[in-house]
XYZ file of N, CA and C in Angstrom:
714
model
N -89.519 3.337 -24.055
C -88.204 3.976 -24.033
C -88.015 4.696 -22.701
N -86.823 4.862 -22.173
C -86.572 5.368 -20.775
C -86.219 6.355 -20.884
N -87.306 7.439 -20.201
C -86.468 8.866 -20.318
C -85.936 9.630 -18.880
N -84.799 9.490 -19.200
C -83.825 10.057 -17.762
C -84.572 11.479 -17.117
N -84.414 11.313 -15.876
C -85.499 12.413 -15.044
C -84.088 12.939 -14.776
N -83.901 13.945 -14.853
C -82.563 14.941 -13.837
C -83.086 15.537 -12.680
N -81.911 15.706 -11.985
C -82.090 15.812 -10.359
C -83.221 16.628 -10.333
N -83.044 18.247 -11.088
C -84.014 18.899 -10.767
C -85.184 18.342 -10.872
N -85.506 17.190 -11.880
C -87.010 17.448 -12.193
C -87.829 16.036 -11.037
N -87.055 15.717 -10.415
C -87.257 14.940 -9.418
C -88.592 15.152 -8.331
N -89.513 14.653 -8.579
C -90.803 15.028 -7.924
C -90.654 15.323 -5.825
N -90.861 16.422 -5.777
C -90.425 16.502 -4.028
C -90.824 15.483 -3.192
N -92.009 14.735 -3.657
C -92.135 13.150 -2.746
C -91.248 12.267 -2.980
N -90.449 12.338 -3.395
C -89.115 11.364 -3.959
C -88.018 11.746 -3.649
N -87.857 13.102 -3.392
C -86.540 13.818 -3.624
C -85.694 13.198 -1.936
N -86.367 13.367 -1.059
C -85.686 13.072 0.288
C -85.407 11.276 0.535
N -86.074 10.419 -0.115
C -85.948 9.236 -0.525
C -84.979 9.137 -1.201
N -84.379 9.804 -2.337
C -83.247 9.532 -2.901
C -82.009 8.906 -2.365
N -81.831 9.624 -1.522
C -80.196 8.857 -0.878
C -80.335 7.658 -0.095
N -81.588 6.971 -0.025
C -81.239 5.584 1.077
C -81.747 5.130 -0.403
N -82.525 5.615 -1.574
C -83.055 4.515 -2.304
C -81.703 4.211 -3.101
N -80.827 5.251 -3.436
C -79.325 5.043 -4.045
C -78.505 4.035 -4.100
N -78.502 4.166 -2.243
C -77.605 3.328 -1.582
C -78.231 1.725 -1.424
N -79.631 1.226 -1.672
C -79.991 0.003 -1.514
C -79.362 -0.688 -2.262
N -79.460 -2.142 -2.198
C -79.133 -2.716 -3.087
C -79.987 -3.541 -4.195
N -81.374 -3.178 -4.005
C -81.900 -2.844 -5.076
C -81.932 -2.514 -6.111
N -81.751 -1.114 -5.994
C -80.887 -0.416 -7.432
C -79.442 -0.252 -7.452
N -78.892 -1.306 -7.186
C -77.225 -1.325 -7.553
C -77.642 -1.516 -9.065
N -76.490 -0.641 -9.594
C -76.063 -0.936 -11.044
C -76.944 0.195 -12.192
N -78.230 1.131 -10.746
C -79.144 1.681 -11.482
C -78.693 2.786 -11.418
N -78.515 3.474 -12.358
C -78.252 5.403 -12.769
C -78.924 5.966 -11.883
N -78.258 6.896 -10.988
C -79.850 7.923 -10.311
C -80.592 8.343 -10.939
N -80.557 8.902 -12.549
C -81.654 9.844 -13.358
C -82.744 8.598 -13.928
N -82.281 7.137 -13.219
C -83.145 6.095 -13.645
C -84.138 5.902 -12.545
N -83.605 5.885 -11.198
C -84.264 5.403 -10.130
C -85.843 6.427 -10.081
N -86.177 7.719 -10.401
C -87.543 7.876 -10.193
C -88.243 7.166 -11.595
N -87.926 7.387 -12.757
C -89.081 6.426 -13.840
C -88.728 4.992 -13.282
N -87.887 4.536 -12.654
C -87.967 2.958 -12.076
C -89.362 3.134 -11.112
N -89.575 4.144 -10.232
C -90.367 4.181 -9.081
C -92.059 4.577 -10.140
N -91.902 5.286 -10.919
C -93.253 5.359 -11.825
C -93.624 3.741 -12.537
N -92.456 3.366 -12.734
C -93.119 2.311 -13.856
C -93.461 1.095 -12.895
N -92.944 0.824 -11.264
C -93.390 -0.431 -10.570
C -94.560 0.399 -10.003
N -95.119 1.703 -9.937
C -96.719 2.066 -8.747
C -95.895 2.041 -7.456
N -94.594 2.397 -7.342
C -94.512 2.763 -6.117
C -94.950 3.936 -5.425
N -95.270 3.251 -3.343
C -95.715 4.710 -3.101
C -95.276 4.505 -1.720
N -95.740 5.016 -0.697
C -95.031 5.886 0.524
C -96.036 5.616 1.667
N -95.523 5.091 2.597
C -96.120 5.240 3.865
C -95.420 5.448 5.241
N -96.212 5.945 6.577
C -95.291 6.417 7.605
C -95.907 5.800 8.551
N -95.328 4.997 9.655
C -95.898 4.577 10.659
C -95.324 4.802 12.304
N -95.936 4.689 13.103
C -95.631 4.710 14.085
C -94.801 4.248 15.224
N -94.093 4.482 16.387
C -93.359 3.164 16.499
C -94.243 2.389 17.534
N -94.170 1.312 17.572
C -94.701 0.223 17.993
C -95.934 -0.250 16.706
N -96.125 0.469 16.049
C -97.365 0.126 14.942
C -96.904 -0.515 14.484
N -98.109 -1.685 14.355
C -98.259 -2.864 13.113
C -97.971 -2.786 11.824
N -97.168 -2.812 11.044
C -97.080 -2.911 9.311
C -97.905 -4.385 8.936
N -97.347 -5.062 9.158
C -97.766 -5.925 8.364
C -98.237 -7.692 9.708
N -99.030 -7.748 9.942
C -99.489 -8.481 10.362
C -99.784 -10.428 10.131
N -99.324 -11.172 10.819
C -99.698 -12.476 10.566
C -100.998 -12.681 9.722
N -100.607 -13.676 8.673
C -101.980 -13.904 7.881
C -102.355 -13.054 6.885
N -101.827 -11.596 6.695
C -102.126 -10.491 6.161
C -102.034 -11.496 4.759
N -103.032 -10.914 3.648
C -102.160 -10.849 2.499
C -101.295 -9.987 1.986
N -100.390 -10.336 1.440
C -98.811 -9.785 1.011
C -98.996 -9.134 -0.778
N -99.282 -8.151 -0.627
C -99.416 -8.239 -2.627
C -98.006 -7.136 -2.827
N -97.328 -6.544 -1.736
C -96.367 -5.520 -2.130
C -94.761 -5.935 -1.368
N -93.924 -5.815 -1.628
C -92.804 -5.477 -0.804
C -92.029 -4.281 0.054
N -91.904 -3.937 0.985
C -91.591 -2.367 1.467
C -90.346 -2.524 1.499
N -89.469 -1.349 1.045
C -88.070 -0.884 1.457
C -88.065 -0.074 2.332
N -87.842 0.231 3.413
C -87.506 0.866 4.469
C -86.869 2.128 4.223
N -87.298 3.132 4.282
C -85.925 5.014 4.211
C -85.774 5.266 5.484
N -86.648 5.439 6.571
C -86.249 5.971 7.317
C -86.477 4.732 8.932
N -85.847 4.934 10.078
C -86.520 3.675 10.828
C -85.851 2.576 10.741
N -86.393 1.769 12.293
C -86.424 0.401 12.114
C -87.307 -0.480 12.102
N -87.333 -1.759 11.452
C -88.846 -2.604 11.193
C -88.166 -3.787 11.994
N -89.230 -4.873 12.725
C -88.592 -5.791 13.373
C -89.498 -7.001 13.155
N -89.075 -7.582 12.406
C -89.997 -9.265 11.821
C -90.072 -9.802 13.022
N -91.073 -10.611 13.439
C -91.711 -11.046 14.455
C -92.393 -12.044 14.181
N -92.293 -13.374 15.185
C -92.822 -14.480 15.318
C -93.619 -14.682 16.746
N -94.564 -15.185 16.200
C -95.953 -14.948 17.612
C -96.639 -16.153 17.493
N -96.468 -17.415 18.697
C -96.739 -18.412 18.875
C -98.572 -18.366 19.434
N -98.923 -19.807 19.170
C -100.267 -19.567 20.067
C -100.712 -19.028 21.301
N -99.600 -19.082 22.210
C -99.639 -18.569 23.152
C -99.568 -17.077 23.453
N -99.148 -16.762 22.317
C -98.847 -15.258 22.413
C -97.622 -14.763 22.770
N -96.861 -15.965 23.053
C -94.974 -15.366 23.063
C -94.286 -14.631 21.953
N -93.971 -13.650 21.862
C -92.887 -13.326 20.650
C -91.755 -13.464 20.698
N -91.034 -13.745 19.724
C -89.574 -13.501 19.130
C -89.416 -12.999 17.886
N -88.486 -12.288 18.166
C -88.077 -11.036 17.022
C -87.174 -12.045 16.481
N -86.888 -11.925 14.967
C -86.413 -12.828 14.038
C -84.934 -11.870 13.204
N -85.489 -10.955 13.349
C -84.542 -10.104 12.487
C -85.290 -8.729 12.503
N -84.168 -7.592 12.732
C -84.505 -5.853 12.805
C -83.978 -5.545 11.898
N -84.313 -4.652 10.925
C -84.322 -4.365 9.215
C -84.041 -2.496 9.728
N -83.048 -2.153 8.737
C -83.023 -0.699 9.109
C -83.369 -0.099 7.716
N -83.069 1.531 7.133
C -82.820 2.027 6.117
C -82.314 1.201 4.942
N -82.968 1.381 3.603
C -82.382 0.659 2.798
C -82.471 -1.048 2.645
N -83.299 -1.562 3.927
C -83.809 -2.973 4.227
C -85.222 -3.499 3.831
N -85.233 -4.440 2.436
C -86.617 -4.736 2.352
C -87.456 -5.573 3.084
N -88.581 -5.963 3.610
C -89.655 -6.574 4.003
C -90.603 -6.973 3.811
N -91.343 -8.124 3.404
C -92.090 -8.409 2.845
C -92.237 -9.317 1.625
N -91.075 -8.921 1.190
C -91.026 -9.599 -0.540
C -91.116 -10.964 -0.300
N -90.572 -11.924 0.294
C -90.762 -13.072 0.339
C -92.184 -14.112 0.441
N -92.848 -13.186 0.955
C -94.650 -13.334 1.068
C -94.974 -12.646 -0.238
N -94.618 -11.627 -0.510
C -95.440 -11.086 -2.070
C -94.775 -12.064 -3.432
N -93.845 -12.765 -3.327
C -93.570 -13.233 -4.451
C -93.798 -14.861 -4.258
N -93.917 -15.574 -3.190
C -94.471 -16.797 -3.061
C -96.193 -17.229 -3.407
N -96.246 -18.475 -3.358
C -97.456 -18.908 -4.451
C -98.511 -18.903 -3.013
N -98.081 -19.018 -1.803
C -98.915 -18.582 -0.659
C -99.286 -17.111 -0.083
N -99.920 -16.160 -0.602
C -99.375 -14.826 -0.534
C -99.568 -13.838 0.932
N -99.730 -15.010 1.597
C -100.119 -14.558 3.370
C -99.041 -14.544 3.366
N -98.692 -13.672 4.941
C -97.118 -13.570 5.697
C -97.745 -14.824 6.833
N -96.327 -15.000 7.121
C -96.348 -16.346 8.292
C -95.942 -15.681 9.505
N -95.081 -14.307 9.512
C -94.272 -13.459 10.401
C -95.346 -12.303 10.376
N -94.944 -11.578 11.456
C -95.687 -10.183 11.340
C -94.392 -8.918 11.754
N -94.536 -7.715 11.146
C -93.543 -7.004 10.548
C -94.287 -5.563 11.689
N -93.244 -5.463 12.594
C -93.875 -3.732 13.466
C -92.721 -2.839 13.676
N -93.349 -1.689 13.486
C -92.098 -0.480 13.412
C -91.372 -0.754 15.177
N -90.132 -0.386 15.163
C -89.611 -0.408 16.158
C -89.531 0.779 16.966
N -89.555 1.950 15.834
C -89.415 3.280 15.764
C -90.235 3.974 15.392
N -90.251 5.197 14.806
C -91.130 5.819 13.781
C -90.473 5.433 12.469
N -91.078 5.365 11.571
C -90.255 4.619 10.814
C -91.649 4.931 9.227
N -90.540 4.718 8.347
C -91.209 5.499 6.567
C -90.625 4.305 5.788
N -91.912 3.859 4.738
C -91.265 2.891 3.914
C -91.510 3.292 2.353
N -91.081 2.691 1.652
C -92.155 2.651 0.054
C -91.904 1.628 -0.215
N -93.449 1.425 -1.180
C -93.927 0.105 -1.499
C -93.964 -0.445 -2.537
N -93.447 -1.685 -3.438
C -93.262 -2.153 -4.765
C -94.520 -2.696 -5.031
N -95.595 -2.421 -5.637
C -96.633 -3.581 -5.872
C -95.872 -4.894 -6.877
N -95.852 -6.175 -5.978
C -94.584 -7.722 -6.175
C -94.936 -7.733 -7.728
N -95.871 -7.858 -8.223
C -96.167 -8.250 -9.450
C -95.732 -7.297 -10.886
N -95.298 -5.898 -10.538
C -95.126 -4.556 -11.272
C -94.117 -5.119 -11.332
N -93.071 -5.583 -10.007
C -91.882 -5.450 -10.219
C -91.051 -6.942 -11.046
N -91.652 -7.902 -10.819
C -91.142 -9.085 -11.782
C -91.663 -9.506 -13.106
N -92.594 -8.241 -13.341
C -92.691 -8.603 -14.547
C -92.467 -7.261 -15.541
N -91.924 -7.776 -16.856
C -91.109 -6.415 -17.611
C -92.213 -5.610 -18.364
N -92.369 -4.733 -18.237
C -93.807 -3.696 -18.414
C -93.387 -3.480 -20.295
N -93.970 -2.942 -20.875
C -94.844 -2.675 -22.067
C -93.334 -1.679 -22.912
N -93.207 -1.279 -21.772
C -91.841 0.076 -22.393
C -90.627 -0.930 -22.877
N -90.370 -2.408 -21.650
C -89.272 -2.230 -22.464
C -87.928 -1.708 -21.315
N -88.660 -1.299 -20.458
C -87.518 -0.202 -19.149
C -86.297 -1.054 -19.442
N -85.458 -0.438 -19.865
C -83.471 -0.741 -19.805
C -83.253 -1.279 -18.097
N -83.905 -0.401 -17.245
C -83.448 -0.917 -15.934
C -84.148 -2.508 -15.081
N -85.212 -2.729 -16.201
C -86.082 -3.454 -15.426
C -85.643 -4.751 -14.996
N -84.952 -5.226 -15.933
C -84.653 -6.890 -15.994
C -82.977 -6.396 -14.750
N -82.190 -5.465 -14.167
C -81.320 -5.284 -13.060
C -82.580 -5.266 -12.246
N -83.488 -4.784 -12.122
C -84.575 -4.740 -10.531
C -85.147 -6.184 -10.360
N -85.033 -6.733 -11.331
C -85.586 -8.424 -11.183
C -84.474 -8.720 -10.716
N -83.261 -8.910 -11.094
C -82.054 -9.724 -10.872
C -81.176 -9.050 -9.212
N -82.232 -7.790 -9.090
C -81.215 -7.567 -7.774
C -82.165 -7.816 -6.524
N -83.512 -7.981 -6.926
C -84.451 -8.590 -6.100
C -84.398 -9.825 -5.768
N -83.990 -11.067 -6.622
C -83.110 -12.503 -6.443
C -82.142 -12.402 -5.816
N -81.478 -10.961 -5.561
C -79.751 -10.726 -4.711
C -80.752 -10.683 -3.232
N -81.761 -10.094 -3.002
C -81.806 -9.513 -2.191
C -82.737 -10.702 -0.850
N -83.545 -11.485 -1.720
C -84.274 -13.275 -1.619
C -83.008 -13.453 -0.674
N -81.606 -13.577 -1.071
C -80.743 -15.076 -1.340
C -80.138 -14.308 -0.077
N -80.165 -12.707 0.427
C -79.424 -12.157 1.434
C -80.677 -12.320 2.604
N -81.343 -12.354 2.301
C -82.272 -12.308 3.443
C -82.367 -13.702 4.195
N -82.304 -14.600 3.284
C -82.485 -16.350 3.327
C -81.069 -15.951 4.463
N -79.791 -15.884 4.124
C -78.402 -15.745 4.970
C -78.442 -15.706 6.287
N -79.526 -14.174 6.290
C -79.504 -13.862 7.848
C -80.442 -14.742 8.599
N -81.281 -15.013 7.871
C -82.344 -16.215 8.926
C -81.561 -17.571 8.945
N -80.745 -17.815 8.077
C -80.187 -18.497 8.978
C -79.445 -18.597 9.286
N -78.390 -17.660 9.340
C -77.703 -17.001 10.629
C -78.706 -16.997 11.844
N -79.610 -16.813 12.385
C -80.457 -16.986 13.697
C -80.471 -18.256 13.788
N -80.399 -19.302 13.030
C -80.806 -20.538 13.140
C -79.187 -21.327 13.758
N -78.409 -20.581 12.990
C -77.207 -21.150 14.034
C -76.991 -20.394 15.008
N -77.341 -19.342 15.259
C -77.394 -18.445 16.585
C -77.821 -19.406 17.872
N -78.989 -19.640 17.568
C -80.163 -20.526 18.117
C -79.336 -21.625 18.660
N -78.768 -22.496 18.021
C -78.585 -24.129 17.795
C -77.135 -23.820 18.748
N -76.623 -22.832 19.520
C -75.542 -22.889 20.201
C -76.341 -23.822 21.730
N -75.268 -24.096 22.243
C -75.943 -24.859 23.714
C -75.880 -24.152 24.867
N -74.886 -23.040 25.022
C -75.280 -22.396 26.220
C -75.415 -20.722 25.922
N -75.758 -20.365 26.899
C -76.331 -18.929 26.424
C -74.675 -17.897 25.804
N -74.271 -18.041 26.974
C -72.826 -17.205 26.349
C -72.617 -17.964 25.006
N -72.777 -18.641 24.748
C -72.352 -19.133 23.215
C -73.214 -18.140 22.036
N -74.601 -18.328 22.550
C -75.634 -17.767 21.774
C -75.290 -16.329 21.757
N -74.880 -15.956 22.482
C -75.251 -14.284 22.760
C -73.123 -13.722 22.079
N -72.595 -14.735 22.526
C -71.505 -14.227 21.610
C -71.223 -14.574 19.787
N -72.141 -15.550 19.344
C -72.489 -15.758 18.026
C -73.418 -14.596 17.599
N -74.156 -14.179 18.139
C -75.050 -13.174 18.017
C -74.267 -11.885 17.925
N -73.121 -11.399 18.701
C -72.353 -10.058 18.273
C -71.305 -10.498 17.477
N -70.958 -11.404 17.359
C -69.991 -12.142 16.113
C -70.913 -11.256 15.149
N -72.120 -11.693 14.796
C -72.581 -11.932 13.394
C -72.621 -10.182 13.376
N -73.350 -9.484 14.169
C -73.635 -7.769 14.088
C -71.802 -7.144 13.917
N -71.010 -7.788 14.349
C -69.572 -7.175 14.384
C -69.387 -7.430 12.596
N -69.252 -8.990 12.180
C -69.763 -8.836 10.859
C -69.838 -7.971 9.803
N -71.361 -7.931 10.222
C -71.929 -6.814 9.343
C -71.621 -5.392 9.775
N -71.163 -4.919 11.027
C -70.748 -3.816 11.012
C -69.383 -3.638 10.363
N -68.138 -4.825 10.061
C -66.789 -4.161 9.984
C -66.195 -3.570 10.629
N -66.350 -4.298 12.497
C -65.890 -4.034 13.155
C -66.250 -4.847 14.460
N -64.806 -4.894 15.349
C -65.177 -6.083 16.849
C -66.333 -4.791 17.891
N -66.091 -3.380 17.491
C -66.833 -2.113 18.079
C -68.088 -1.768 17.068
N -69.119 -1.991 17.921
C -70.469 -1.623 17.160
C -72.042 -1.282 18.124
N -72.860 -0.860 17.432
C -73.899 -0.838 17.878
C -75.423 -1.884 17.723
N -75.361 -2.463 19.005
C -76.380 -3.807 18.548
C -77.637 -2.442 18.159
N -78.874 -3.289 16.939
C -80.061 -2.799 16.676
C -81.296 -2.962 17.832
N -80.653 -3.354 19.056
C -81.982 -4.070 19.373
C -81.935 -3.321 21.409
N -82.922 -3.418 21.896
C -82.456 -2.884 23.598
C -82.471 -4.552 23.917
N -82.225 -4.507 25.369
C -82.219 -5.500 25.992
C -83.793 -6.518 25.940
N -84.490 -6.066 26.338
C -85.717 -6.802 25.936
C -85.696 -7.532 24.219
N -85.714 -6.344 23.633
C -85.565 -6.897 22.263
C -84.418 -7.997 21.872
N -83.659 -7.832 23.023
C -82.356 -9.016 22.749
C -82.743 -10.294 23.322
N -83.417 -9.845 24.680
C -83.932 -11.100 24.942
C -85.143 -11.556 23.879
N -85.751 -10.886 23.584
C -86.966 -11.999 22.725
C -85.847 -12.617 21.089
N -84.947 -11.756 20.643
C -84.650 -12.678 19.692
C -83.764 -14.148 19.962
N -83.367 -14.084 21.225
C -82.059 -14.963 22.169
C -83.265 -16.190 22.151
N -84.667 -15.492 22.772
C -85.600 -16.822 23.101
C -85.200 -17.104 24.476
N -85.005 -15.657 25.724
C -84.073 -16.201 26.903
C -85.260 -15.086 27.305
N -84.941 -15.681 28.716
C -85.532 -14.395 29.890
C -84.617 -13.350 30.061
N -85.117 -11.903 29.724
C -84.214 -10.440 29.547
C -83.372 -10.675 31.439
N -84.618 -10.981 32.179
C -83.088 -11.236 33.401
C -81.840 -11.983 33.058
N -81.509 -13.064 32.747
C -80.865 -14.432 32.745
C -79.964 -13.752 31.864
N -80.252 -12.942 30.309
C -79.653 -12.170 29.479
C -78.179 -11.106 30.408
N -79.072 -10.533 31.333
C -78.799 -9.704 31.923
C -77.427 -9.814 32.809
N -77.854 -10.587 33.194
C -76.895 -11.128 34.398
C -75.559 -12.062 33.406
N -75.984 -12.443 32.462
C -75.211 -13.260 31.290
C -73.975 -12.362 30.790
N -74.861 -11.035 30.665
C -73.974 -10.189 29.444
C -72.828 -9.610 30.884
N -73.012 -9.653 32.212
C -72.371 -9.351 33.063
C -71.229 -9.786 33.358
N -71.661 -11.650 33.773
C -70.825 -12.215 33.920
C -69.481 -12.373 32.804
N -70.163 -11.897 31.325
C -69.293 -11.702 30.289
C -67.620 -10.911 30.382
N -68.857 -10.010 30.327
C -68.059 -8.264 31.227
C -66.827 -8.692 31.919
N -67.303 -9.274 33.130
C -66.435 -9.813 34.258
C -65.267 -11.007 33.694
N -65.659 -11.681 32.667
C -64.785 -13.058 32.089
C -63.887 -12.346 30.979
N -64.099 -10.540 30.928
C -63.333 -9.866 29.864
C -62.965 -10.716 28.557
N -64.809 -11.239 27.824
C -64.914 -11.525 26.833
C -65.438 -10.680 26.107
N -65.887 -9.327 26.382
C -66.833 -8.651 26.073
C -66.798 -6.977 26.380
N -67.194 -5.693 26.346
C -67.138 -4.630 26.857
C -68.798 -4.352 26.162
N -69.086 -3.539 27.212
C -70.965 -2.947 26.519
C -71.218 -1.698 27.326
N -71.760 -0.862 27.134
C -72.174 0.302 27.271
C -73.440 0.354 26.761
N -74.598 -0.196 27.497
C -75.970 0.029 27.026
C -76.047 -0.778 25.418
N -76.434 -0.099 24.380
C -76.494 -1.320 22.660
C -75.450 -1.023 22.757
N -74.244 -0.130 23.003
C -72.809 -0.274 22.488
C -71.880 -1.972 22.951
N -71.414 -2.534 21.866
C -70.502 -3.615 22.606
C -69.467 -3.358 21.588
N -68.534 -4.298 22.309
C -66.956 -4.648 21.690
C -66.742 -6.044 22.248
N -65.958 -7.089 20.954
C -65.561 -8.404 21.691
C -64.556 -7.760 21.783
N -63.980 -8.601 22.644
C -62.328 -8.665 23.209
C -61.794 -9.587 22.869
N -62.450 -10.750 23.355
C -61.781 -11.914 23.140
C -62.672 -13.015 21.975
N -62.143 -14.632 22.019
C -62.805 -15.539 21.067
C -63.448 -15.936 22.183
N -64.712 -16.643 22.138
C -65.217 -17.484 23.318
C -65.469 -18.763 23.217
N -64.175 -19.148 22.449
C -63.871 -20.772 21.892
C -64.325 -21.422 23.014
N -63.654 -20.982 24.708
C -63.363 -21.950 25.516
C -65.049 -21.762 26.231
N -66.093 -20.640 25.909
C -66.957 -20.308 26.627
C -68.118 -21.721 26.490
């Protein structure tokens, strides 16, 4: 049986977590006086890392999923050679991992490093898809919004994949603030990423980027201020 926790009785390791765990979409549909016995009954718990630190590493085994509170996390692909490309930057309220903890291969293929300083908590995968002993009213919404959350993540990768598949760079790099304008709800926004980091997800040399996002500037397809941009225009004809 589920017994509703009220604000007060909200354990202080939880209490500052509350408002990004609210807002996930995770617990859409979940009561707040539900979300801490949701966090008792999956063994969730809390970790803080550094920025540039490793979370989760190629090959690792995967037995948990992290939601992100505070920070940014940046999935990463690392060839034999040792080239990277960043795949996707995950902020507050962004999970990581789950796709390795709930597959029948339970290694990651990507490796996952703070961008920032950055705080997560952790689902042990198996607590959370399967319905525990109580019965939890909320449990079978945390299964069904964890399938929401699979099917959003699948979106954005491949969103990179048509990012990618443009033929010249201004194409790439204006599909690329297309998609962040998007998700911001707006042609004015803030990219997640610096220039380096733009170049490794572009798959371009940060010069060539550089001089790219200029000539943009100059073709008044574009306005930028450091991560700040704005389109102006379509770059049908680019």
């Amino acid at each position: 049986m589920n017994i509703p926790v009220s604000h007060k009785e909200v354990p202080a390791v939880w209490e500052a977590a509350l408002p990004v765990l609210k807002k996930s979409q995770l617990f859409a549909g979940v009561q707040e006086n539900e979300i801490v016995p949701m966090l008792h009954c999956t063994g969730a718990y809390q970790k803080e890392f550094r920025s540039g630190e490793p979370i989760l590493l190629r090959e690792d085994t995967v037995s948990c999923a992290g939601l992100i509170l505070s920070g940014t996390v940046q999935m990463i692909q690392e060839d034999v050679f040792g080239v990277r490309t960043i795949l996707m930057t995950l902020g507050p309220g962004e999970f990581f991992g789950e796709s390795f903890a709930c597959g029948t291969q339970l290694h990651a293929s990507v490796s996952f490093e703070a961008q920032t300083d950055s705080k997560a908590v952790y689902f042990p995968f198996h607590r959370m898809l399967t319905m525990c002993g109580s019965a939890c009213s909320f449990h079978q919404r945390l299964i069904e919004n964890m399938v929401f959350l699979l099917a959003d993540k699948n979106t954005r990768l491949m969103a990179k994949l048509e990012i990618l598949s443009k033929r010249t760079l201004t194409q790439k790099i204006l599909s690329l603030l297309s998609f962040e304008a998007q998700r911001a709800g707006s042609l004015y926004f803030t990219l997640p990423m610096n220039r380096d980091e733009m170049a490794e997800y572009l798959c371009v040399n940060r010069s060539a980027l550089s001089r790219e996002l200029s000539l943009m500037k100059d073709k008044g397809l574009i306005d930028y201020d450091r991560n700040t941009f704005r389109i102006l225009r379509s770059g049908e004809e680019a």
